[in-house]
mmCIF file of C-alpha atoms and ligand atoms in Angstrom:
data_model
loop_
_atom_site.group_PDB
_atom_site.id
_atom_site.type_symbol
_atom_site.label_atom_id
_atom_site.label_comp_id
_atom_site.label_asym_id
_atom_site.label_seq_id
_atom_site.Cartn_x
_atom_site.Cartn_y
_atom_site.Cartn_z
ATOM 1 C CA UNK A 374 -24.232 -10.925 -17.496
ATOM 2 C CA UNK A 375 -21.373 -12.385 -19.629
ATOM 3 C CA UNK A 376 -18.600 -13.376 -17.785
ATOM 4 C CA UNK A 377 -15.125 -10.655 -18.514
ATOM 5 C CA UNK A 378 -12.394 -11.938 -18.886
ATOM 6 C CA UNK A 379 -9.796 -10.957 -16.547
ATOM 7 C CA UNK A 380 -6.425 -10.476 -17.023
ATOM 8 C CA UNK A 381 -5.339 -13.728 -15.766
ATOM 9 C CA UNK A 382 -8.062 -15.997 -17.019
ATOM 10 C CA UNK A 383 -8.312 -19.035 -15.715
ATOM 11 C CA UNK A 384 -8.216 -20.389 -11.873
ATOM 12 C CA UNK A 385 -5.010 -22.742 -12.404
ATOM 13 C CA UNK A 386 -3.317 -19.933 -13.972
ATOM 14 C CA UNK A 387 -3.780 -17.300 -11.202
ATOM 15 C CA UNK A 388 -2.897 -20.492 -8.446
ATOM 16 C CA UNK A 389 0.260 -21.187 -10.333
ATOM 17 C CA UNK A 390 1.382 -17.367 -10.426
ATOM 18 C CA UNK A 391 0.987 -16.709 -7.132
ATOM 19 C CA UNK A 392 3.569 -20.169 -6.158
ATOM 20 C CA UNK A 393 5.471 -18.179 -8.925
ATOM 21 C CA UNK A 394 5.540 -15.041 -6.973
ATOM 22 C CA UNK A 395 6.291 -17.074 -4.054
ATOM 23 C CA UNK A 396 9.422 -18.666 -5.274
ATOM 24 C CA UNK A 397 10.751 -15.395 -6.592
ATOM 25 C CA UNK A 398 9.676 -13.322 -3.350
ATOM 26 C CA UNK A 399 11.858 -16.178 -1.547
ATOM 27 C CA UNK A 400 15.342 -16.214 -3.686
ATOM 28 C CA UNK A 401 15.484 -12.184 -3.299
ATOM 29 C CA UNK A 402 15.080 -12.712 0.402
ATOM 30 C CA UNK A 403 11.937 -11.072 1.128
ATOM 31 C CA UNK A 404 10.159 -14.371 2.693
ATOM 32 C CA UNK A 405 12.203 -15.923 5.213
ATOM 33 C CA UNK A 406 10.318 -18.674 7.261
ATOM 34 C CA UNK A 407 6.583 -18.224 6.649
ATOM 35 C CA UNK A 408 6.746 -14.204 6.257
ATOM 36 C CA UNK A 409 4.459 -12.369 3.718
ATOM 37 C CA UNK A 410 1.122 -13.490 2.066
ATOM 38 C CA UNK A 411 -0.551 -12.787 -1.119
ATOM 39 C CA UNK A 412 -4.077 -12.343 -1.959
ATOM 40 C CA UNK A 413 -5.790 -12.133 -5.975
ATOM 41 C CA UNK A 414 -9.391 -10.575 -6.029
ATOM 42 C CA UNK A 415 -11.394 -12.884 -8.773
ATOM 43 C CA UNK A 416 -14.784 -11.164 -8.806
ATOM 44 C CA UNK A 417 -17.007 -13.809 -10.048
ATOM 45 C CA UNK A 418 -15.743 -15.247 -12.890
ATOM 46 C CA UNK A 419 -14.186 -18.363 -11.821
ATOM 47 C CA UNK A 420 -15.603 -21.665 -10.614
ATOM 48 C CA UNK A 421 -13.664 -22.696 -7.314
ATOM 49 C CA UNK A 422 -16.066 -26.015 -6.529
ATOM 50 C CA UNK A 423 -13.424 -28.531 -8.422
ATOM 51 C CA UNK A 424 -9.996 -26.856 -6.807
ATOM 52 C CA UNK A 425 -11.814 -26.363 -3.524
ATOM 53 C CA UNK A 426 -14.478 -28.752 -2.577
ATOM 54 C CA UNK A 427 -14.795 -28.406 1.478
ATOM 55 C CA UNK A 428 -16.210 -25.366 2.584
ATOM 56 C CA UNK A 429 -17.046 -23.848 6.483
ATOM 57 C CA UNK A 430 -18.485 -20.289 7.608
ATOM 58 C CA UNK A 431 -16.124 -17.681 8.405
ATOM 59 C CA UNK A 432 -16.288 -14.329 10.336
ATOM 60 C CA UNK A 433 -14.915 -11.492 8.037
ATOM 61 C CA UNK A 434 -12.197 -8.510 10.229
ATOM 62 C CA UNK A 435 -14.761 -6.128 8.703
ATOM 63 C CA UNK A 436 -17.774 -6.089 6.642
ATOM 64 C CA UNK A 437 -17.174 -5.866 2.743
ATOM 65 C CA UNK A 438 -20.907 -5.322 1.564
ATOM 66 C CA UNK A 439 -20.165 -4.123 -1.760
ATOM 67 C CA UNK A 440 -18.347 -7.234 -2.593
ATOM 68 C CA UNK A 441 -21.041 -9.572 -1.461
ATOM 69 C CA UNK A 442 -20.685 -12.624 -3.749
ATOM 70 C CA UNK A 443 -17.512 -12.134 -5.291
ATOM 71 C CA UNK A 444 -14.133 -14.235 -4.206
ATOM 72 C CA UNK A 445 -10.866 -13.862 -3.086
ATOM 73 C CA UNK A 446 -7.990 -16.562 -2.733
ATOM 74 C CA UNK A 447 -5.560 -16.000 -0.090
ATOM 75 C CA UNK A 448 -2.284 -17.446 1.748
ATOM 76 C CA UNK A 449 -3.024 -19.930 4.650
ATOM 77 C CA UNK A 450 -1.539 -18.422 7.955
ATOM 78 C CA UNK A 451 2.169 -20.330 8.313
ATOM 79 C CA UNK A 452 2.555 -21.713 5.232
ATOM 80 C CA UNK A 453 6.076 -20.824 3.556
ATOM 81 C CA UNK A 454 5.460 -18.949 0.556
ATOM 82 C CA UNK A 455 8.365 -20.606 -0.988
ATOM 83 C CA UNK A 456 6.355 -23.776 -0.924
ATOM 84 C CA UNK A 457 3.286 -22.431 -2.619
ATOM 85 C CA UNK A 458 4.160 -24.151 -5.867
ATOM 86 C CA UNK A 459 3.766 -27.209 -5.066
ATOM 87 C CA UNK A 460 0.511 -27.364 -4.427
ATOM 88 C CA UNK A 461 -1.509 -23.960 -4.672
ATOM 89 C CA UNK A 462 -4.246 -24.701 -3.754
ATOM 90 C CA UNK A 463 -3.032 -27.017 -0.151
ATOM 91 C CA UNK A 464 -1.618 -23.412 0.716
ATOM 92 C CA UNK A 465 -4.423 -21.273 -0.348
ATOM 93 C CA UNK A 466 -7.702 -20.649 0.938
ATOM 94 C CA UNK A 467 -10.650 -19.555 -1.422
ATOM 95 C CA UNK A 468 -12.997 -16.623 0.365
ATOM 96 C CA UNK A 469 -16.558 -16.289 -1.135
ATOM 97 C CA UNK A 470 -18.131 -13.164 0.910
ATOM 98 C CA UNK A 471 -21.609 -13.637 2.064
ATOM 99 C CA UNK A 472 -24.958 -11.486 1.294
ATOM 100 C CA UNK A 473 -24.358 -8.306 3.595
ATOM 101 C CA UNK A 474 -20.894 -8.363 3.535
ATOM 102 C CA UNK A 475 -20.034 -9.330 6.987
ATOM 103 C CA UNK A 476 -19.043 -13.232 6.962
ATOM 104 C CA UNK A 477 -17.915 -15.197 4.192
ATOM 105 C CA UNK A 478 -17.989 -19.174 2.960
ATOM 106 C CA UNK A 479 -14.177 -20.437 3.278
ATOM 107 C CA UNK A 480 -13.572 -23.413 0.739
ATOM 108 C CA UNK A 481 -10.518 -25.218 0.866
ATOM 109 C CA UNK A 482 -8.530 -28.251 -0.546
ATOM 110 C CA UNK A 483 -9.053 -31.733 0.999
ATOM 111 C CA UNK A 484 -5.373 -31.491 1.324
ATOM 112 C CA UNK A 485 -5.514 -28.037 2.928
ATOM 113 C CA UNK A 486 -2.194 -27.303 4.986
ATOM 114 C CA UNK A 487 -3.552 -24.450 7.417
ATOM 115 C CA UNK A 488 -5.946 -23.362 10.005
ATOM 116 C CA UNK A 489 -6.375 -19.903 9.329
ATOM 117 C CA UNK A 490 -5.722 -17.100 6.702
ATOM 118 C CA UNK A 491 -3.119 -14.957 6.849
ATOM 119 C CA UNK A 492 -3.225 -12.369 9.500
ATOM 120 C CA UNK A 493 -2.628 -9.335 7.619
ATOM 121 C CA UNK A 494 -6.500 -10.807 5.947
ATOM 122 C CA UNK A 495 -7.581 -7.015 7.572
ATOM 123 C CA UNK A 496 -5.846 -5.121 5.417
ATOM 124 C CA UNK A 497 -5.911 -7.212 2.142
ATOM 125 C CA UNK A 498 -9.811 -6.793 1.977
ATOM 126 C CA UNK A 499 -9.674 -3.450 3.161
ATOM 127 C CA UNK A 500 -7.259 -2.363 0.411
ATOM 128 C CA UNK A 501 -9.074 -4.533 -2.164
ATOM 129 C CA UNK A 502 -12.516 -3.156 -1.366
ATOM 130 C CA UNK A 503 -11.377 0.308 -1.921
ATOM 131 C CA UNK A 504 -9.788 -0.552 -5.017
ATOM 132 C CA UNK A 505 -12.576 -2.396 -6.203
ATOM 133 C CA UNK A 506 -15.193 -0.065 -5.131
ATOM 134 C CA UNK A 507 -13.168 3.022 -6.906
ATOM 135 C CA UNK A 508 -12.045 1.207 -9.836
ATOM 136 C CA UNK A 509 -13.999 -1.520 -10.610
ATOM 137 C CA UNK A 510 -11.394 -3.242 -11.195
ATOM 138 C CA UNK A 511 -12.423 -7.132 -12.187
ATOM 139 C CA UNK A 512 -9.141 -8.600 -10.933
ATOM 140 C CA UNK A 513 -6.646 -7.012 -8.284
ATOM 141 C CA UNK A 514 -3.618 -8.835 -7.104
ATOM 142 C CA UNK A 515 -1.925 -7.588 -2.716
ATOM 143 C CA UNK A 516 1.582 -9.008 -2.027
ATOM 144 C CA UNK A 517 3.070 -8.292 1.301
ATOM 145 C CA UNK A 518 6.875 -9.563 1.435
ATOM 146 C CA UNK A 519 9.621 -8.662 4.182
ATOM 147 C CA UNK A 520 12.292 -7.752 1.684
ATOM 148 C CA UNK A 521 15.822 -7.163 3.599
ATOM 149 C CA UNK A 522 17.066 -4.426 1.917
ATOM 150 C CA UNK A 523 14.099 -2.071 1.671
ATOM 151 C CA UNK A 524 13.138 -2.964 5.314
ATOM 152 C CA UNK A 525 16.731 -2.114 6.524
ATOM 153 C CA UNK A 526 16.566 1.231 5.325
ATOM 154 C CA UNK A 527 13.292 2.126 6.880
ATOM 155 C CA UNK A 528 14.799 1.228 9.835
ATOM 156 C CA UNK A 529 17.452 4.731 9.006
ATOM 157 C CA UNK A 530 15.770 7.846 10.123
ATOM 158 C CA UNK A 531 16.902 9.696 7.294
ATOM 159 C CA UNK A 532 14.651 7.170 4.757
ATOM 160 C CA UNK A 533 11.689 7.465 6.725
ATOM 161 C CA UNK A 534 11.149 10.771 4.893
ATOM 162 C CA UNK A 535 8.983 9.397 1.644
ATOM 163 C CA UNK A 536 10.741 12.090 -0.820
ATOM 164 C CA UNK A 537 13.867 12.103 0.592
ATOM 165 C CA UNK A 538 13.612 7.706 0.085
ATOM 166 C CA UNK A 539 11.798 7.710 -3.327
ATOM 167 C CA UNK A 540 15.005 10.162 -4.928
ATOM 168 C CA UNK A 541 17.473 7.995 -3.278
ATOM 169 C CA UNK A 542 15.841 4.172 -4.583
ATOM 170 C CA UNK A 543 14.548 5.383 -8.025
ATOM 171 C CA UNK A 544 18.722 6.979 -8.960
ATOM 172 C CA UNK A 545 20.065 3.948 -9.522
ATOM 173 C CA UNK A 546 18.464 2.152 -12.728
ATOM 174 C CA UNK A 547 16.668 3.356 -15.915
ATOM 175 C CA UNK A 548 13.583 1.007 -15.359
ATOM 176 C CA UNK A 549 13.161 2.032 -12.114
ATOM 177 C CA UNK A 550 11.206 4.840 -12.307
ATOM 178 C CA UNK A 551 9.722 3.364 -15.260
ATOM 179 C CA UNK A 552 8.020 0.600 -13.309
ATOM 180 C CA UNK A 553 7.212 2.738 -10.094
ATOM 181 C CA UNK A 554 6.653 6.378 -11.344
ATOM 182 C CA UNK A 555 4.716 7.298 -8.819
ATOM 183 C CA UNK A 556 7.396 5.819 -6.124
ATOM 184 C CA UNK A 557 6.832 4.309 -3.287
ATOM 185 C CA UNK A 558 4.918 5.567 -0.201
ATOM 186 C CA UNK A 559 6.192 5.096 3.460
ATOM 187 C CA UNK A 560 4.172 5.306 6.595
ATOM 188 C CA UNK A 561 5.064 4.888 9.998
ATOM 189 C CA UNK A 562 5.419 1.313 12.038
ATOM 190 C CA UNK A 563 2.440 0.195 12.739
ATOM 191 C CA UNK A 564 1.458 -3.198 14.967
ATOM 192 C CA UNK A 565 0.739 -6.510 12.307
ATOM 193 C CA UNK A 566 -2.432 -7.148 11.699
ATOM 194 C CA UNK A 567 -3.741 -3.737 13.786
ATOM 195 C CA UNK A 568 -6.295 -1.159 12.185
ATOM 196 C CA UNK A 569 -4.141 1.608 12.274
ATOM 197 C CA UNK A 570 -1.542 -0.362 9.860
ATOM 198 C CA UNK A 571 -5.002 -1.294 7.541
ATOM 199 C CA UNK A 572 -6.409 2.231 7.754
ATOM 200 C CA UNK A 573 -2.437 3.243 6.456
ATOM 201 C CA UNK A 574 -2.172 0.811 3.596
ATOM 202 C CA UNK A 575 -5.559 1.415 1.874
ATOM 203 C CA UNK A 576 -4.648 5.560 2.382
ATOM 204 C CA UNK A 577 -1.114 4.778 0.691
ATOM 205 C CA UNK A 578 -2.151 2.174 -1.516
ATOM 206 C CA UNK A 579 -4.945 4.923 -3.223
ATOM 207 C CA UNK A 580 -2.727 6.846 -4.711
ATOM 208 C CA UNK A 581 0.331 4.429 -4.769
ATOM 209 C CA UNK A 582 1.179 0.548 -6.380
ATOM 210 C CA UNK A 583 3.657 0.089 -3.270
ATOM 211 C CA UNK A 584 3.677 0.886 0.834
ATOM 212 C CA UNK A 585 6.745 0.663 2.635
ATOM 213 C CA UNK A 586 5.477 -0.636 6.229
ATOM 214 C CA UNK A 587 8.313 1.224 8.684
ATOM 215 C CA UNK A 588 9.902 -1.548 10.143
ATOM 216 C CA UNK A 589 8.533 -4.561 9.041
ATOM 217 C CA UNK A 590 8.324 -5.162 5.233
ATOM 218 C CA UNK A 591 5.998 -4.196 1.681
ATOM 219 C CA UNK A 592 2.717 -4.441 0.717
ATOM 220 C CA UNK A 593 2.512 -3.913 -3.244
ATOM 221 C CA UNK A 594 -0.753 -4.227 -5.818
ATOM 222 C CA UNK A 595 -1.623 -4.769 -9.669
ATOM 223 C CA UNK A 596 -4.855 -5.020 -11.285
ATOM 224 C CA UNK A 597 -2.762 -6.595 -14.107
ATOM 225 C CA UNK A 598 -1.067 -9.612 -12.468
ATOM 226 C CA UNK A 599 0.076 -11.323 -9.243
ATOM 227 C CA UNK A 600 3.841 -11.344 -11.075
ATOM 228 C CA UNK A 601 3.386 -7.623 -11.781
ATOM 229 C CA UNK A 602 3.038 -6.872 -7.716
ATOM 230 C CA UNK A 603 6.039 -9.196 -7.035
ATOM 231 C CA UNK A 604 7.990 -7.558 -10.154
ATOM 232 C CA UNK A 605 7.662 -3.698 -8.589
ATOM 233 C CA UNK A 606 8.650 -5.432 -5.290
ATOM 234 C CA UNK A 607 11.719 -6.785 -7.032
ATOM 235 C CA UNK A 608 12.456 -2.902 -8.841
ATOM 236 C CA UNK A 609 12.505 -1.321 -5.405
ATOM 237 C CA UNK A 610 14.554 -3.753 -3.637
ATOM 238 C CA UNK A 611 16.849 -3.609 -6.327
ATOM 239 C CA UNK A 612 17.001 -0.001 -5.991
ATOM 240 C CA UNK A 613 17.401 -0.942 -1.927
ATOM 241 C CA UNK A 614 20.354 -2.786 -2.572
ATOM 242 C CA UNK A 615 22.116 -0.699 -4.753
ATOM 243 C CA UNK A 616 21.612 2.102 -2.343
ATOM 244 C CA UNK A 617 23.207 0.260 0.614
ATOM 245 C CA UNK A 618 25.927 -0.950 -1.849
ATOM 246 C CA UNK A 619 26.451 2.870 -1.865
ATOM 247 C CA UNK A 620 25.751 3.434 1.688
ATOM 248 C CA UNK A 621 28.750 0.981 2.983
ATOM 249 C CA UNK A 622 31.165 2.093 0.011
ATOM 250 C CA UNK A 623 31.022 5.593 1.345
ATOM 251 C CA UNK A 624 28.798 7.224 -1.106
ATOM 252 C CA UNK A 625 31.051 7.347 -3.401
ATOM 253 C CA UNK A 626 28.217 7.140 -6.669
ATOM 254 C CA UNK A 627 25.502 9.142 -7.241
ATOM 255 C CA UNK A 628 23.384 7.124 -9.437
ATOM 256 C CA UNK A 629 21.460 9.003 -12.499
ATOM 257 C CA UNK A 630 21.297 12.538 -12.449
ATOM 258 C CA UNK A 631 17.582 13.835 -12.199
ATOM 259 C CA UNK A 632 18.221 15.396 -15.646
ATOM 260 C CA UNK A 633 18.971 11.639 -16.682
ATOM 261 C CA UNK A 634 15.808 10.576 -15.328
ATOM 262 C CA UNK A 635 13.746 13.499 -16.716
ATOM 263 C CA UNK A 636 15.059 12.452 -20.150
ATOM 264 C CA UNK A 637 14.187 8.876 -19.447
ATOM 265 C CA UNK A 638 10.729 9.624 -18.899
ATOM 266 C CA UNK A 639 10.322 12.098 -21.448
ATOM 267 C CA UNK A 640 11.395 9.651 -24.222
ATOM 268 C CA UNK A 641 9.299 6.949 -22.563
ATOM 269 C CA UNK A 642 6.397 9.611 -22.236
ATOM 270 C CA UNK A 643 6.165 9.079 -17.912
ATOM 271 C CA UNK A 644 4.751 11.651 -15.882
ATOM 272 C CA UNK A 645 6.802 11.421 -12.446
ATOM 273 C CA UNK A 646 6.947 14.110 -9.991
ATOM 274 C CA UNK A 647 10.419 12.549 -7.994
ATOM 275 C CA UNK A 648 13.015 14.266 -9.650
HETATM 276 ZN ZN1 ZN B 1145 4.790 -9.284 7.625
#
């Protein structure tokens, strides 16, 4: 089998975007402290030995047989992801799942800077199996970030209601809808790290490239690029912002007309169904 080549295409480069992400995820306030964690599905295409020469036996939070053999690099549990870029692969462990599916070979960095993964690791394989499985995707990028804005607003009854949120975040700029036409989806709080918030995300995450967790942050995907996720974060925060810019100045704008926004996508050939 001849190796694809996926979108980003070599180990360094995917390591080096994701302390990229990091850094940006950081100066727009979504990653305070250690909050959020990424994860980039490779496949099989990339050696990891050189980058990440130790290796133990892990348990997996649930068994991924369809991905047997292919790997995954994710966050280490605590570390800032503001301080990703300076040395990836210190802050990121490599996952290469096991025949069967149900444990997997974690290989690290001799200068490795945690003890476990990230504990959202439940519903970054579960979303990227079901990508993966549906897709076939050959490369698939999760980023879950706290950003302020967004997670304020979920906290407002009124933007719990998905349709009622997506009209409100998507007025405000022309690239907006543009770089999330199918908006964003919003389920209820669930517990970190609990099933019910994994069995949510991969449900949202089918038929959306964002999920607004009530009450606690985003998780966003590309099958492009790690940057991509962190860019549609950065499009809906925006939109966040600009709404409780609005919000505290006593509504006085209403942002771009629906009519505006048709015309936007119908020049730009977008199929929406928001506005
Ligand atoms: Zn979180």
């Amino acid at each position: 089998v001849t190796a694809v080549r996926v979108p980003e295409a070599d180990l360094d480069a995917v390591l080096d975007a994701i302390g990229e992400a990091g850094r940006r995820l950081s100066e727009i306030g979504a990653s305070e402290g250690a909050a959020g964690n990424i994860s980039v599905y490779l496949g099989r295409s990339f050696d990891l030995r050189g980058r990440f020469p130790d290796e133990e036996a892990i348990e997996l939070p649930e068994a991924v047989p369809e991905l047997a053999g292919d790997s995954f690099l994710v966050t280490g549990s605590g570390r800032r992801l503001r301080e990703i870029r300076d040395d990836p692969a210190a802050n990121i462990g490599c996952v290469i799942i096991d025949e069967g599916g149900a444990s997997a070979t974690l290989r690290t960095s001799p200068r490795r800077r945690f003890e476990r993964l990230t504990s959202e690791l439940n519903s970054h394989l579960a979303v990227h199996r079901d990508r993966i499985v549906t897709t076939g995707a050959r490369f698939h990028a999760l980023v879950h970030a706290q950003p302020l804005y967004l997670t304020y607003l979920s906290h407002v009854e009124a933007y719990q209601d998905e349709a009622f949120l997506n009209r409100h975040l998507l007025r405000w700029q022309p690239e907006t809808i543009v770089n999330l036409p199918d908006g964003i989806r919003v389920v209820p709080f669930c517990v970190p790290g609990s099933a019910q918030l994994q069995a949510a995300t991969v449900e949202a995450l089918r038929t959306r490239c964002m999920v607004l967790w009530s009450k606690h942050g985003v998780m966003s995907r590309s099958d492009t690029s790690v940057k991509r996720a962190c860019d549609r974060i950065e499009y809906a925060e925006t939109g966040a912002r600009y709404e409780y810019l609005n919000l505290v100045n006593g509504e006085r704008a209403s942002g771009l007309s629906a009519e505006q926004i048709q015309a936007i996508c119908s020049s730009l050939g977008i199929r929406q169904g928001i506005f």
